[in-house]
Short mmCIF file of C-alpha atoms in Angstrom, two decimals:
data_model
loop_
_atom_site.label_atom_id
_atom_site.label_comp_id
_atom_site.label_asym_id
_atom_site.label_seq_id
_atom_site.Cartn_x
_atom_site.Cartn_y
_atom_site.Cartn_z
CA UNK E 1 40.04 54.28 -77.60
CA UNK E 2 42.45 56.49 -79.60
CA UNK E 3 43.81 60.01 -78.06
CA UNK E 4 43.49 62.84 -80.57
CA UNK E 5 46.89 64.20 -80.43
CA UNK E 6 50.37 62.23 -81.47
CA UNK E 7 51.63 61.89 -77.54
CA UNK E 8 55.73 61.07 -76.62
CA UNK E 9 55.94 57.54 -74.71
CA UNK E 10 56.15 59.60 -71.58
CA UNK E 11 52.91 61.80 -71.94
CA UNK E 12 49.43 61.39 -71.53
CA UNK E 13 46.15 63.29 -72.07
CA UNK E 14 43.73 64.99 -69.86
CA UNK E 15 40.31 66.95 -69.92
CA UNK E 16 40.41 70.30 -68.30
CA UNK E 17 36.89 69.68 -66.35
CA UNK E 18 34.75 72.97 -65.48
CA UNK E 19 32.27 72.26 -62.24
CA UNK E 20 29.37 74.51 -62.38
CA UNK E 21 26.45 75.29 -60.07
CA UNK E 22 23.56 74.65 -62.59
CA UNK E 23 20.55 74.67 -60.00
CA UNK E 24 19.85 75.24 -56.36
CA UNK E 25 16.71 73.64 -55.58
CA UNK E 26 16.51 74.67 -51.62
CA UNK E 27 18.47 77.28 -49.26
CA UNK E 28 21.90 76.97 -50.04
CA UNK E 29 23.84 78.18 -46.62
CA UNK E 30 26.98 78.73 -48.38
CA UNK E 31 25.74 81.38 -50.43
CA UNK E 32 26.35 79.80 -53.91
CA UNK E 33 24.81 80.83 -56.94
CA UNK E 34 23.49 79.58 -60.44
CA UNK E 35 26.66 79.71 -62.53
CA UNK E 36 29.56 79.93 -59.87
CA UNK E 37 32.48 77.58 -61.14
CA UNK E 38 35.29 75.96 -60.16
CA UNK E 39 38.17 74.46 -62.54
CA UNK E 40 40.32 71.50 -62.74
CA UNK E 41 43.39 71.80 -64.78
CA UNK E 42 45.71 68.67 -65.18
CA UNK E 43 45.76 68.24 -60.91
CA UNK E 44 45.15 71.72 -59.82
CA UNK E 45 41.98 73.34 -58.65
CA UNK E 46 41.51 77.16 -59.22
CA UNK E 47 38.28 79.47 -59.08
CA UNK E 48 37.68 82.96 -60.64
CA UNK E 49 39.54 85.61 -58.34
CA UNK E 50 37.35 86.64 -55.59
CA UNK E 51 34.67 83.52 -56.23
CA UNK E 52 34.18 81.30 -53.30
CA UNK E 53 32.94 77.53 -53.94
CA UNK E 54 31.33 75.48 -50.84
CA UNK E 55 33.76 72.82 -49.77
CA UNK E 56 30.72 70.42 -48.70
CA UNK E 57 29.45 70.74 -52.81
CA UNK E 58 32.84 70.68 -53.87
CA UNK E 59 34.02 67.03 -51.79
CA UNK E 60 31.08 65.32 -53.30
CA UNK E 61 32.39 65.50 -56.71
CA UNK E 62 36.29 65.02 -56.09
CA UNK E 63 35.85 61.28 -56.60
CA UNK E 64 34.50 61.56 -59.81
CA UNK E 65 36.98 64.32 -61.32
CA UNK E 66 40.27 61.61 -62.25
CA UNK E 67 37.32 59.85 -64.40
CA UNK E 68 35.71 62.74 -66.04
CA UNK E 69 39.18 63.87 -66.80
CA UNK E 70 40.20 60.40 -69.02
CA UNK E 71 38.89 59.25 -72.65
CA UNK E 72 36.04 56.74 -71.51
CA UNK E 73 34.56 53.65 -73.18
CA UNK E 74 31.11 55.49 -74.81
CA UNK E 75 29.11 53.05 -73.16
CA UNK E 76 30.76 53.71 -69.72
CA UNK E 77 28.00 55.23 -67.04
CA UNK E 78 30.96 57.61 -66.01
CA UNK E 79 31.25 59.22 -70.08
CA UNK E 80 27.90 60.08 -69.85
CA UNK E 81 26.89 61.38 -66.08
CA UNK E 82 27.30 64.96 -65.92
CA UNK E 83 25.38 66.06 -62.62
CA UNK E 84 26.33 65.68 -59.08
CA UNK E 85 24.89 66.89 -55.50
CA UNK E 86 25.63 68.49 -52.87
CA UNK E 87 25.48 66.15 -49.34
CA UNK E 88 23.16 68.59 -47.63
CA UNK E 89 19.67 67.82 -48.12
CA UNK E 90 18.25 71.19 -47.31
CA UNK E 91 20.36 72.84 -50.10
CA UNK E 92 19.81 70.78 -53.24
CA UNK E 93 22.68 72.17 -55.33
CA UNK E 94 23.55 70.86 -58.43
CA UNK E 95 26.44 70.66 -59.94
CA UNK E 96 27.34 70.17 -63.85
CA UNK E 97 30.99 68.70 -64.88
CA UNK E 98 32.06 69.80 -68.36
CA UNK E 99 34.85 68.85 -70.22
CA UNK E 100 36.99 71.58 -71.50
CA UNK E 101 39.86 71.22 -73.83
CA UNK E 102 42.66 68.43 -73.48
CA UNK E 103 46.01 68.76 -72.09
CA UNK E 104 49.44 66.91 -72.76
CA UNK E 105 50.81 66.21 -69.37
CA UNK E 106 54.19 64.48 -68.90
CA UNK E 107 54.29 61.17 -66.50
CA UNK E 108 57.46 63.29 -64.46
CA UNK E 109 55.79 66.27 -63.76
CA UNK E 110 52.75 64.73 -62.01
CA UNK E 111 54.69 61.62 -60.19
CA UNK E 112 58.05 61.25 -58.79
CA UNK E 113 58.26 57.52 -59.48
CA UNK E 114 59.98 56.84 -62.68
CA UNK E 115 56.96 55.77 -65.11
CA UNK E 116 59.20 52.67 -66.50
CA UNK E 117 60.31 51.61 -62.61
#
């Protein structure tokens, strides 16, 4: 699969990922609400100042953030899944992963092991 951008040998691209409450189907004890968001730029996590995000929604969709963020194969289950839930079964929260723009990252500012080592 071909990146959009022309990349140095030490850089590689990211999606900024936006994970959005799209539905609460139950009683959601943490308060969330229809639209509340959480972002993922290059490895950091950041919400809207003064927004809170429910750690037990949030750790069921870590895994699947390093994935969303990559160019997939179009066919790949992972390029197409958008929706994930949160673990408790009397809240049924659900939460959307979007793709935002891309981002050049360099291989030195996200690992200290030399990427040629």
């Amino acid at each position: 699969l071909k990146m959009t951008t022309e990349l140095r040998e030490d850089e590689f691209e990211l999606y900024d990922l936006q994970v959005v409450v799209e539905a609460i189907a139950g009683n959601c004890t943490c308060a969330m609400t229809v639209g509340d968001s959480v972002f993922l730029r290059g490895g950091k996590i950041s919400m809207p100042e003064g927004a809170d995000f429910c750690l037990y929604a949030l750790q069921s969709v870590i895994p699947l953030l390093p994935a969303k963020q990559r160019l997939l194969h179009p066919a790949d289950w992972m390029e197409t899944d958008t929706r994930a839930l949160c673990p408790d079964p009397g809240c049924g929260l659900t939460m959307r992963v979007d793709r935002l723009q891309k981002r050049a990252l360099k291989h030195d500012d996200v690992s200290p092991i030399g990427w040629q080592d």
